[in-house]
Amino acid sequence: MAGLKWIGATLGWTLGGPIGAIIGLAIGSLGDAMSEKGNLLGNGNPNKQQKREPNYRTQPNYRTQQQRRAQTTSGDFEVSLLILASVIIKADGVQDQRELDFVRNKFVELYGKDRANKAFRLFKNISNQNVSTRDVCRQIQQMMDHASRLQLLHFLFGIAKADGMVTDDEEDQINRIANYLGISSRDYSSIKAMFYNSSDNAYTILEIDKTATVDQIKKAYRNMAKKYHPDRVEHLGEEHRKGAEDKFKQVQKAYEFLQKERGF
């Protein structure tokens, strides 16, 4: 377990509910000593005695939902990402090595090689479980802020596209996840358009139609730039702020395309 203490001090609301149960089982499958489990899932301090083992099936305290959303940590996001990534990779019935490599490489990019390797150990144990997508997403929707949920969705499309195309099964699964996460159809279509080649993509990314005026395009760009700005996820840590830059760049690219097409 010592090798996985990297996540111990950064877990918050994901210790409870269905996510906590999944992570607890995945950690147990690693075969590490029970005496060290508290250090992973507690405060990360090996010198502080844990009062009790976490109850993985305890439901989160949803009465403090807004407070906890503001307290979503890098560890909460990372664990949520690992679980949903395992769902997408299995969506078409085939665990494609390119998709697995995408997950590993993305984690290397976000967290560095050492932490990514540890996360991938956990990921492989999560992938062996039967995950209730609805229950997991319900917990995320209730406890995670909107900007972070959009970031999760963007990452899932990246996984699905890693083998060159998003299959119908993968798209259906991502759409289902988006619905469970409380992401609107407009937000879903905007992020989806970032992974497809279409003449209408620029409009879809900016959440407008082709009849939009120049003023409406400019207003849409300002709104989307604000929605997807990396600062919206800075509470998750600098690594996730950098990861959010991809969406922001796609918005800028869409706007520049329309500037050139419309000549303004």
Coordinates of C-alpha atoms in Angstrom, one line a residue, residues 22 28 37 40 45 47-48 52 63 75 79 89 98 107 134-135 137 173 185 211 216 224 226 230 232 234 245 248:
I22 CA -15.1 0.3 -5.8
G28 CA -7.8 -4.8 -1.4
K37 CA -4.8 0.8 4.1
L40 CA -4.0 5.4 1.6
N45 CA 0.0 10.6 7.5
N47 CA 2.2 8.5 12.0
K48 CA -1.4 9.4 12.8
R52 CA -11.7 3.4 12.2
R63 CA -26.9 17.8 2.9
G75 CA -7.8 12.8 -5.7
V79 CA -10.6 8.4 -8.8
I89 CA -12.7 1.1 -22.4
R98 CA -4.3 2.0 -27.8
F107 CA -1.9 10.3 -16.6
R134 CA -25.5 5.1 -12.8
D135 CA -24.6 4.9 -9.1
C137 CA -22.3 9.1 -11.9
Q173 CA -22.0 4.9 -23.1
S185 CA -27.3 18.1 -24.4
T211 CA -27.9 31.2 -38.7
Q216 CA -24.1 36.3 -31.6
M224 CA -17.8 29.4 -24.0
K226 CA -15.5 31.6 -19.8
P230 CA -8.8 26.4 -17.3
R232 CA -12.5 27.0 -13.7
E234 CA -7.8 25.3 -10.7
E245 CA -6.5 23.8 -21.8
F248 CA -10.2 26.0 -24.2

